[in-house]
XYZ file of C-alpha atoms in Angstrom:
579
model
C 131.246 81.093 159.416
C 131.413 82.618 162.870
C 128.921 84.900 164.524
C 129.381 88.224 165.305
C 130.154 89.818 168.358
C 126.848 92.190 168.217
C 123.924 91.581 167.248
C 122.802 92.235 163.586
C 119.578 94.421 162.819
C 117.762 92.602 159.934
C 117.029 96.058 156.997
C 113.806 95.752 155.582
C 114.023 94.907 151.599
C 111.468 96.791 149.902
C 112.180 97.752 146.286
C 114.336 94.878 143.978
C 116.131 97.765 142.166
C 117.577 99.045 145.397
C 119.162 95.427 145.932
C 122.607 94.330 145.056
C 122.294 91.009 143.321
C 123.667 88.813 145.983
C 120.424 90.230 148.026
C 118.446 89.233 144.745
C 120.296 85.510 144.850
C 119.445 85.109 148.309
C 115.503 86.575 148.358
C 115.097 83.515 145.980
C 115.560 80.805 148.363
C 114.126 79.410 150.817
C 115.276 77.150 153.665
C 115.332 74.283 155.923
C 116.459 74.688 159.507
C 114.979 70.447 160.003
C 118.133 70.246 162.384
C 122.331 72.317 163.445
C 125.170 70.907 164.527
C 126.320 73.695 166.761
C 129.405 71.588 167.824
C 127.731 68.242 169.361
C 126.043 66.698 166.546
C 123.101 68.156 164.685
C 119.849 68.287 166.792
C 115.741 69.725 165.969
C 116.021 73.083 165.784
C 113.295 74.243 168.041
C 115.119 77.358 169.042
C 117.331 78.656 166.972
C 121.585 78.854 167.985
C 123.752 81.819 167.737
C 125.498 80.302 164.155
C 122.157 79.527 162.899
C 121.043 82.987 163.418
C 124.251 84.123 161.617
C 123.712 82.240 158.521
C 120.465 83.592 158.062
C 121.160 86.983 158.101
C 124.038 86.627 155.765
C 122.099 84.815 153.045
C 118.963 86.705 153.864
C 116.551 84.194 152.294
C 112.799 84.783 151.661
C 112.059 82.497 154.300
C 112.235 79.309 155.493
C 110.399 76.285 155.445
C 109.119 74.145 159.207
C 108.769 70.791 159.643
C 107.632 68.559 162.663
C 110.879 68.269 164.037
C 111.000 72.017 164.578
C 107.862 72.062 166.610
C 106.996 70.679 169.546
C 104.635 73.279 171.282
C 102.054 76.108 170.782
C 104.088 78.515 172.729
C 107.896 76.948 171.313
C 106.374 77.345 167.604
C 105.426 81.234 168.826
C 109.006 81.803 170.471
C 110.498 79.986 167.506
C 108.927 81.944 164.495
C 109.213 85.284 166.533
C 112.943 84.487 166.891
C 113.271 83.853 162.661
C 111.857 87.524 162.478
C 114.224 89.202 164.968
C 117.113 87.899 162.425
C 115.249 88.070 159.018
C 112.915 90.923 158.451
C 109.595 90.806 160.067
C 107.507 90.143 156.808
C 109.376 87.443 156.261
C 108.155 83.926 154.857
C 107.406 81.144 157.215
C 106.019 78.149 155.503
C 104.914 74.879 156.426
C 103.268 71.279 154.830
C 99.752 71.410 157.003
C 97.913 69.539 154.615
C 96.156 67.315 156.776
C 95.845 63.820 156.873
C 98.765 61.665 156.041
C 100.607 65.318 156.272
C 100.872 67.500 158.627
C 103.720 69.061 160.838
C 101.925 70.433 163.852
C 101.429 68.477 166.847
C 98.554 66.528 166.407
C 97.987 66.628 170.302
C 97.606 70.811 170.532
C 96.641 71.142 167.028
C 93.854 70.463 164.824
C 94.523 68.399 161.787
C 91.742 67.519 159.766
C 91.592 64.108 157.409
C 93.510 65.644 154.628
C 91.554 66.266 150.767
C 89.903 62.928 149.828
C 88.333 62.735 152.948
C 86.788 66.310 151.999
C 86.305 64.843 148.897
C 84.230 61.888 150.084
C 82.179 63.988 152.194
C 78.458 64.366 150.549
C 77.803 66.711 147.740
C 76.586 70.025 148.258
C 78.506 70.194 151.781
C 82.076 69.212 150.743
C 82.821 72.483 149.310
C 81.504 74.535 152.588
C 83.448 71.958 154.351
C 86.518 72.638 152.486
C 86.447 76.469 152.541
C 85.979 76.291 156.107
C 89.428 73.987 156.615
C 91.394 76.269 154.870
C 90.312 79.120 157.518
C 90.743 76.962 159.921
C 94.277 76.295 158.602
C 94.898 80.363 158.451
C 93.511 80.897 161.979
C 95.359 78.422 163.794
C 98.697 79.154 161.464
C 98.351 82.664 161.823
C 98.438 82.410 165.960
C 101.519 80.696 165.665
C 103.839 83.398 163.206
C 103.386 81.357 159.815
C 101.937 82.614 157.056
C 102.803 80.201 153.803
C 100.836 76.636 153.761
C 101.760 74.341 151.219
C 98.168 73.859 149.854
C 95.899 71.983 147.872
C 97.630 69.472 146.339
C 95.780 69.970 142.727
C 97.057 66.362 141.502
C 93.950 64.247 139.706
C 95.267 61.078 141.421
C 94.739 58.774 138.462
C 97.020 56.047 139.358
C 96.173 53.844 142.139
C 99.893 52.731 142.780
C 100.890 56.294 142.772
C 103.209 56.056 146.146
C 103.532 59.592 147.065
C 99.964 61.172 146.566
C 96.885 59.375 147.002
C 95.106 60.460 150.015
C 96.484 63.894 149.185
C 94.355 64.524 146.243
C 90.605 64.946 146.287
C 90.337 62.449 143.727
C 90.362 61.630 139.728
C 87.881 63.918 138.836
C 89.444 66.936 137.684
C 86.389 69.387 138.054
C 85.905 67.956 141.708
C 89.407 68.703 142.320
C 89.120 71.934 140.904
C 86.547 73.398 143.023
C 87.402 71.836 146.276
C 90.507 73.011 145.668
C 89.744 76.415 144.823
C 87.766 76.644 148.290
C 89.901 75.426 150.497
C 92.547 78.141 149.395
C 89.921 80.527 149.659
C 89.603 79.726 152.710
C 93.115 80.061 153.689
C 93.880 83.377 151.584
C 91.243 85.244 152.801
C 92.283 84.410 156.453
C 95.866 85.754 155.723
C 97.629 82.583 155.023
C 99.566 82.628 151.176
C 98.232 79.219 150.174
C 100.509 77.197 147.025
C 98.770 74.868 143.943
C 100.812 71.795 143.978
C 102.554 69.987 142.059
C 102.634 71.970 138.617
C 102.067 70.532 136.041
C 100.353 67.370 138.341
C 102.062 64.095 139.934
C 98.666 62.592 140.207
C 99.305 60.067 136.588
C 102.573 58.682 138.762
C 103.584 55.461 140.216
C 107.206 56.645 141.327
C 107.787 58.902 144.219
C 109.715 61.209 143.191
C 111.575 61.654 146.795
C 113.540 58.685 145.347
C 113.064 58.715 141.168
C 112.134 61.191 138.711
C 108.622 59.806 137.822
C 107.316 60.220 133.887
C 104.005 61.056 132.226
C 102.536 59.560 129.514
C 99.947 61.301 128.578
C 99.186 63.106 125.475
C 99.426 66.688 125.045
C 95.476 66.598 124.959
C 94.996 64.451 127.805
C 97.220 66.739 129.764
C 95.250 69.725 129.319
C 91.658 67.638 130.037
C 92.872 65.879 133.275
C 96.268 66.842 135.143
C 96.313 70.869 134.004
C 93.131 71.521 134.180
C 92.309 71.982 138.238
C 95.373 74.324 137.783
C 93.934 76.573 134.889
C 90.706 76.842 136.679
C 91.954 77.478 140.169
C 94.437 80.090 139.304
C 91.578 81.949 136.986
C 89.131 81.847 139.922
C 90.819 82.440 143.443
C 93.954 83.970 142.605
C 96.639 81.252 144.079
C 99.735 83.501 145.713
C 102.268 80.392 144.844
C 102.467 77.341 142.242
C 104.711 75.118 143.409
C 106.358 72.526 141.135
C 106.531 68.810 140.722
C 110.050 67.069 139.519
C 108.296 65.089 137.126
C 109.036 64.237 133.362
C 105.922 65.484 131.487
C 107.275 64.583 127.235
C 104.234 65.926 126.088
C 104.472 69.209 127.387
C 108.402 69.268 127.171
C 109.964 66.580 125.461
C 113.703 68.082 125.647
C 116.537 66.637 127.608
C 118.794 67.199 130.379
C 122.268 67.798 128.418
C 123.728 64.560 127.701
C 121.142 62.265 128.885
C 117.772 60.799 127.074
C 116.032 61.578 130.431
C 113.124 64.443 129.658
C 114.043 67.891 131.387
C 111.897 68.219 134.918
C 109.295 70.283 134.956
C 110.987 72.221 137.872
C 113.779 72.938 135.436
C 111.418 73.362 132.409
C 111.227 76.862 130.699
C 108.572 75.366 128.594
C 106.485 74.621 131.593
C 106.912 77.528 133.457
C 107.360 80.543 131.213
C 105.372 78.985 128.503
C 102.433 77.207 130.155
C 102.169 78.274 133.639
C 102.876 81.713 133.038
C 102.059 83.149 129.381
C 99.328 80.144 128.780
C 97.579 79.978 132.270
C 98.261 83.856 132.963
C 99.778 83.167 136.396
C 101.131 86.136 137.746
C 102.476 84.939 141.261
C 105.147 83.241 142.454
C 106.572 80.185 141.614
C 108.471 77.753 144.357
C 109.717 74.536 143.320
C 109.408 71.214 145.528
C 112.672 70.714 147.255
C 115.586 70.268 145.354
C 117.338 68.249 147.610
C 114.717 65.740 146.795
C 116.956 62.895 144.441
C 114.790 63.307 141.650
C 116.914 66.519 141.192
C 119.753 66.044 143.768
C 120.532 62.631 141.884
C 121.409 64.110 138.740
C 123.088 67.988 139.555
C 124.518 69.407 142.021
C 123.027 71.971 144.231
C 124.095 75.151 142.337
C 122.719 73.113 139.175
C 119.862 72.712 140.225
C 119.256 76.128 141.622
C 120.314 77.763 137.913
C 118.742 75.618 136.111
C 115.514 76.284 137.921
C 116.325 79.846 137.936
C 116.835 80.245 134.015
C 113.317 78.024 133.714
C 111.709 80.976 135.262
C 110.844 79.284 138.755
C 111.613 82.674 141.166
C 112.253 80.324 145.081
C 114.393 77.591 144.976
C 112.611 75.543 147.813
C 115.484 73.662 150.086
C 118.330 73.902 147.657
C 121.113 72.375 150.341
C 120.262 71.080 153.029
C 121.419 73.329 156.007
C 123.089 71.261 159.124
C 126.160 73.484 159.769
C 127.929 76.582 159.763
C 129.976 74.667 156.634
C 126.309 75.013 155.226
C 126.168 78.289 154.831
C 129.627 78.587 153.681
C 128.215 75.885 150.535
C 125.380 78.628 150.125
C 127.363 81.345 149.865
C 128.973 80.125 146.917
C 125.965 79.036 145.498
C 125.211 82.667 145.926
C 128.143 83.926 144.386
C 127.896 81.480 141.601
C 124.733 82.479 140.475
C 125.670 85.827 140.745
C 128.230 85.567 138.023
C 125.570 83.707 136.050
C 124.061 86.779 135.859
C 127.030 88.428 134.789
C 128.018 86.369 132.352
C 124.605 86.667 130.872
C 123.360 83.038 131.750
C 120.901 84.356 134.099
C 119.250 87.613 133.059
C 119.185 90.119 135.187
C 115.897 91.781 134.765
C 114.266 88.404 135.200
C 115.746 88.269 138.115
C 114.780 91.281 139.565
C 110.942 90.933 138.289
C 111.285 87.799 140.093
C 112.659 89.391 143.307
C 109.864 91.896 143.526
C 106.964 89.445 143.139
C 108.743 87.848 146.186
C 108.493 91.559 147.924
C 104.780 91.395 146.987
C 103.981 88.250 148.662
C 105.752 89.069 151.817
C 104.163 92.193 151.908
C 100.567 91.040 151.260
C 100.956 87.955 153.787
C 103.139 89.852 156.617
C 102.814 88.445 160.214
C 100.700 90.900 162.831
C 103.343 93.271 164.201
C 104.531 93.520 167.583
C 102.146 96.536 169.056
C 98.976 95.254 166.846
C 96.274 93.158 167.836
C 97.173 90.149 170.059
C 97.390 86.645 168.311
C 95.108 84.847 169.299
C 95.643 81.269 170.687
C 92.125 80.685 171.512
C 91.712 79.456 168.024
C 94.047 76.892 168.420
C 92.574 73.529 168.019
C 89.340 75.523 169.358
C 85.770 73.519 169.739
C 84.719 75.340 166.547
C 87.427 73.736 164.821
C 87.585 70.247 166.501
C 83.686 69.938 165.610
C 84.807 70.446 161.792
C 87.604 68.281 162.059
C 84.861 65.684 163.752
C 82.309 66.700 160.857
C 84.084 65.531 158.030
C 86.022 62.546 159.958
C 82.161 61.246 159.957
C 80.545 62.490 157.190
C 83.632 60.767 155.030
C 83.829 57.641 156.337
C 82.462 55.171 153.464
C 81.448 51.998 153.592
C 83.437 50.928 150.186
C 81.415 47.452 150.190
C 79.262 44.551 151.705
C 77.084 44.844 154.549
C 77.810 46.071 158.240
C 75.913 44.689 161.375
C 76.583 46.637 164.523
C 78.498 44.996 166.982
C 76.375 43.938 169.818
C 76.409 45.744 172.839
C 78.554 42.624 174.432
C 80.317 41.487 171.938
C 84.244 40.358 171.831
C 85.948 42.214 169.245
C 89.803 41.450 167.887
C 91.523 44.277 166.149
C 94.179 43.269 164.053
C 95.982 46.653 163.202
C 98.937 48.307 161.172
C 100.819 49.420 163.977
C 100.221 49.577 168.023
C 99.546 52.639 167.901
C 96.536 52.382 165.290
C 95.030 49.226 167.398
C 95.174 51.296 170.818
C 93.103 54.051 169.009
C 90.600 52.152 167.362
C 90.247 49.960 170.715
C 89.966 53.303 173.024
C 87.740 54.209 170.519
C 85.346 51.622 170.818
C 85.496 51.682 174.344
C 84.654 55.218 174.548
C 81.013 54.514 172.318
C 80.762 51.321 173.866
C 82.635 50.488 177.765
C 80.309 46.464 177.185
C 82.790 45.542 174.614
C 85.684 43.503 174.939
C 88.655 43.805 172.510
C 91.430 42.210 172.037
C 94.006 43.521 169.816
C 97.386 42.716 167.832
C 99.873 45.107 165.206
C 101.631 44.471 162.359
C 104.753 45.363 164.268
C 104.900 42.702 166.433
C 103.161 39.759 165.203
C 102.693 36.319 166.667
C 100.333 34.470 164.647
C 99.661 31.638 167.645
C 98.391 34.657 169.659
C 96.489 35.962 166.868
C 94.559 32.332 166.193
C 94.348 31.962 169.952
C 92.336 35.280 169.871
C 89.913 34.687 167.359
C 89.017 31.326 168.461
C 87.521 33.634 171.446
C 86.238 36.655 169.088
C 82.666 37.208 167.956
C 83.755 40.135 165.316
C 87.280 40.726 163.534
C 88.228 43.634 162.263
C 91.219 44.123 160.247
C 92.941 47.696 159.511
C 94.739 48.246 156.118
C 97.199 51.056 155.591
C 98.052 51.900 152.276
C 100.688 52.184 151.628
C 101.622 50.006 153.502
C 104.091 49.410 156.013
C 107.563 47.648 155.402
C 107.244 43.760 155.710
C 110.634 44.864 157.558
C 108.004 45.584 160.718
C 106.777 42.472 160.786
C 108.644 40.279 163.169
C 106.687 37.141 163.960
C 105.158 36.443 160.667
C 107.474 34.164 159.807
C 104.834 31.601 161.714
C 103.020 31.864 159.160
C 105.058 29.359 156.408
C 102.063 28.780 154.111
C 102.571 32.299 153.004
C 103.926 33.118 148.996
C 105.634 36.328 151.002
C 105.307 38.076 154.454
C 103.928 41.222 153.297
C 101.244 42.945 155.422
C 98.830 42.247 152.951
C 99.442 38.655 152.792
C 99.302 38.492 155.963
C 96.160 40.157 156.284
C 94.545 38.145 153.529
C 95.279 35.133 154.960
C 94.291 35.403 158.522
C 91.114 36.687 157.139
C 90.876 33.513 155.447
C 91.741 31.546 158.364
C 89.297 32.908 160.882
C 86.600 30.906 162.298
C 82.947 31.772 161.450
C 82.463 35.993 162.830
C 81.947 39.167 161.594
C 84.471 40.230 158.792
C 85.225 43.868 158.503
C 88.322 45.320 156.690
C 89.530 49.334 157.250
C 91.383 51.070 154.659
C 92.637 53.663 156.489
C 93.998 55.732 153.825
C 94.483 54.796 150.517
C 90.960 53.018 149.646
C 92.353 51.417 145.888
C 93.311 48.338 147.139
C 89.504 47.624 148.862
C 88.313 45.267 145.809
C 91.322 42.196 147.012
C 89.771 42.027 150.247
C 86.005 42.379 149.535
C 85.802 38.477 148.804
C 87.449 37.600 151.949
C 85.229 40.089 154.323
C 81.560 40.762 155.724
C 82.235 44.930 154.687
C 84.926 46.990 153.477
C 85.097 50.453 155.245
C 87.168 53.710 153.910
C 88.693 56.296 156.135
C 91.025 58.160 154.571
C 92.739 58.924 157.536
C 95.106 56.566 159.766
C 96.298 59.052 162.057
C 95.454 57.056 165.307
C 96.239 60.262 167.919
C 94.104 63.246 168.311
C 94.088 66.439 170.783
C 95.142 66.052 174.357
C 96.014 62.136 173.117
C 92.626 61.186 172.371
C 91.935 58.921 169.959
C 91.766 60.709 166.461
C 88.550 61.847 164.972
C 88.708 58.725 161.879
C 88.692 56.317 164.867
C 85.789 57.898 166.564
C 83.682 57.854 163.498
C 84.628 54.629 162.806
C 83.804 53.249 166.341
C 80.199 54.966 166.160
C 79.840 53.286 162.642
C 80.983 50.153 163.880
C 78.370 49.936 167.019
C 75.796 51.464 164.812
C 75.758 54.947 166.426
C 76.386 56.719 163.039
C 75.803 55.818 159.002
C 78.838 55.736 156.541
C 77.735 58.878 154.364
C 80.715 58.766 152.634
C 80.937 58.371 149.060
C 84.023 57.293 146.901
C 85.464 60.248 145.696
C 88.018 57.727 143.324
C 87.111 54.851 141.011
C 88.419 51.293 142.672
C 88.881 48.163 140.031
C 89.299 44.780 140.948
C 93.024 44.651 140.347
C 95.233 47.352 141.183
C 97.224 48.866 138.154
């Protein structure tokens, strides 16, 4: 696909009757522009190239769909978006994963970022849901500035399985009423600032130990215990605050759809489930916006179909964007989505798609473009000044401190003298938490080793010296791949981090004992035996603004000198061994 010689004027789509079906087709996806070959290799799109800009306004999707490798700046992220609506029409969709905590896409250095939902969770009661409504206008302000207007948020999934790989941090918890109403705040929050929030992922991936990146995860539960636990912060949500999206999860749910994808026993996804979304989501629940799946090139789905599968199954299972549905790296790309296009266009014609499904689809699209449109060029400037502005950093510090739990045990503050060794997941992490305590406390001295790079002589060499030892646990946890020099350490059953951890915690000479989960907290009851205190953060992000050290690994250094008090409270329930 070549681009033309002049430039093309993007025409405003207003009315789904008016449109031809291949403009129908394409309003119902939405892309990723991650990275182009333009000739010399794909690269991050953080401007976007003349063939790019082509393909776009030939398909003429709904929108698109940014992640970190697209932005790099406030004012590239401004030029970038601005440059989408010169080739796509102006109230087009520009959506983005800002969750917080574990995910987020802006630059953490320019940006605020907040600890993600079960550190809002964890936060006392009474002031978590404040706290909450006022991150999700936070989110709109500072999303807003920059030309985006679609945040993939809250995550409603009741995280009820500690091993579950892909969520954890990202739920408030496994209390479905809790996640219900912090939920339904902080997309209050971001709705009534302008941003189109999206409940995620329908019907709930919190019951999961599979990530279903890599596997299509399955359900278990029982058509009651659906409704009491993962449906239920959905039902309430979209009856109280009016969600603009539900986006889905590619999960196997029997109970609430127990057919199968044609000539397999594997249960249809509920991305691809009519029962799920026409039945449930829609006529059950009453939801009357728009529904997005999870991206389809995600090998839960891309494993089993192809592309243009996938995008008609989800289609005739009433889902109205197809999030991602090839991945675009290449002019060829386009030329792959046109005949997707086409294809599903004679779907409709053949009577396999139905066209007046379609087209309600296509104008609940128009709605939410129109009710979440960007300011206009002539209106009221955008504002940068709310870009990680002091308001916002002092919530973002708020509920890093008020969060921070201590999960077990008892904590003495370090003395004012005292020689600390940080034993951390990454170098990163260990040159945060050891600016950190530097900043509350310049007396210290602290030593510090990572995961990554490991010498266990060093590390035995250090705490013969060390007064205190604290030990930081990411969950989940980093490849054993990362961990070089631990094959010292030959009295080990395996290498993994947590072995590794667990024994050098035995192994340490008479000090002070603290362990830091810095995100998931489940795994906190292995180490309590072996440690003084067992601290929760929710948050391992080690970099803040301007490259400080990030707001977790202030509040933990006050809490750690005895400058603050953990207020935090588990928002999940921990058992001694992990399921």
């Amino acid at each position: 696909m070549d681009p033309p010689d002049t430039e093309i004027i993007p025409k405003p789509m207003t009315n789904a009757k008016d449109l031809t079906l291949e403009q129908c087709i394409g309003l119902k996806l939405m892309l990723d522009i991650r990275a182009f070959d333009s000739g010399n290799g794909p690269v991050p799109v953080q401007q976007l190239p003349p063939q790019l800009k082509h393909g776009l306004v030939e398909i003429s999707p709904c929108g698109v769909i940014l992640f970190r490798e697209n932005l790099a700046s406030i004012a590239q992220c401004q030029q970038l978006t601005a440059e989408i609506r010169e080739c796509l029409p102006a109230n087009t969709l520009i959506a983005i994963d800002q969750e917080g905590g574990r995910v987020t896409r802006l630059p953490r250095q320019v940006s605020t970022s907040f600890s993600g939902n079960m550190a809002l969770a964890a936060c006392p009661a009474g002031e978590n849901e404040l706290l909450a409504r006022e991150v999700g206008a936070a989110q709109a302000a500072e999303l807003k500035a920059l030309g985006i207007n679609i945040n993939f948020v809250p995550s409603l999934d009741v995280n009820s399985d500690p091993a579950n790989p892909v969520i954890g941090v990202r739920s408030f918890g496994d209390d479905p009423a809790a996640v219900a109403s912090l939920g339904s705040e902080l997309l209050s929050g971001l709705q009534e600032g302008g941003v189109a929030g999206a409940l995620k992922h329908f019907p709930g991936h919190g019951d999961t130990s599979q990530d279903s990146h890599i596997d299509l995860p399955c359900v278990g539960r029982s058509r009651d215990e659906a409704f009491a636990v993962d449906l239920a912060p959905f039902s309430r949500v979209i009856a109280q605050a009016n969600p603009a999206m539900v986006m889905t999860a590619h999960i196997q749910y029997p109970a609430l759809d127990d057919s199968c994808i044609a000539g397999t026993d594997v249960a249809v996804p509920a991305t691809l489930s009519r029962a799920m979304m026409i039945g449930l989501l829609r006529e059950q629940m009453d939801f009357d916006g728009v529904i997005i799946t999870d991206a389809l090139d995600m090998k839960a789905i891309s494993a089993r179909m192809t592309p243009t599968e996938a995008v008609l199954r989800c289609f005739a299972a009433g889902v109205d964007i197809a999030l991602m549905p090839l991945l675009i790296r290449s002019s060829a790309s386009f030329n792959q989505l046109q005949q997707l296009v086409s294809t599903a266009v004679e779907a409709i014609h053949s009577g396999e798609l139905d066209e007046r499904e379609v087209r309600a689809s296509v104008t609940r699209i128009l709605a939410l473009q129109q009710k979440f449109a960007p300011q206009q060029p002539g209106s009221e400037a955008i504002n940068n000044a709310v870009i990680a502005c002091p308001q916002h950093l002092a919530l973002e510090k708020r509920i890093a401190e008020a969060s921070l739990t201590l999960v077990s045990g008892q904590l003495t503050p370090l003395g004012k003298t005292a020689r600390i060794h940080l034993l951390m997941p990454g170098e990163e992490a260990a040159l945060a938490l050891r600016s950190a305590l530097l900043q509350v406390n310049a007396s210290l001295t602290v030593s510090w080793q990572s995961l990554e790079n490991f010498n266990a002589a060093q590390e035995r060499d250090w705490l013969a010296n060390a007064e205190a030892y604290l030990v930081g646990v990411s969950e989940p946890a980093i490849s054993a791949v990362a961990l070089g020099g631990a094959e010292d350490l030959t009295d080990l059953p395996d290498h993994s981090p947590a072995s590794v951890q667990k024994a050098l915690l035995l192994q340490a000479p008479a000090m002070q004992r603290v362990v830091i989960m810095l995100n998931s907290p489940y795994r906190a009851p292995e180490y309590e035996p072996l440690t003084d205190a067992v601290l929760a953060s929710y948050d391992g992000a080690p970099a803040g603004v301007a490259g400080a050290p990030g707001p977790a690994y202030m509040a933990l250094a006050k809490v750690l000198c005895g400058q603050l008090e953990a207020e935090g409270k588990l928002p999940v329930t921990l058992s001694t061994k992990l399921a």
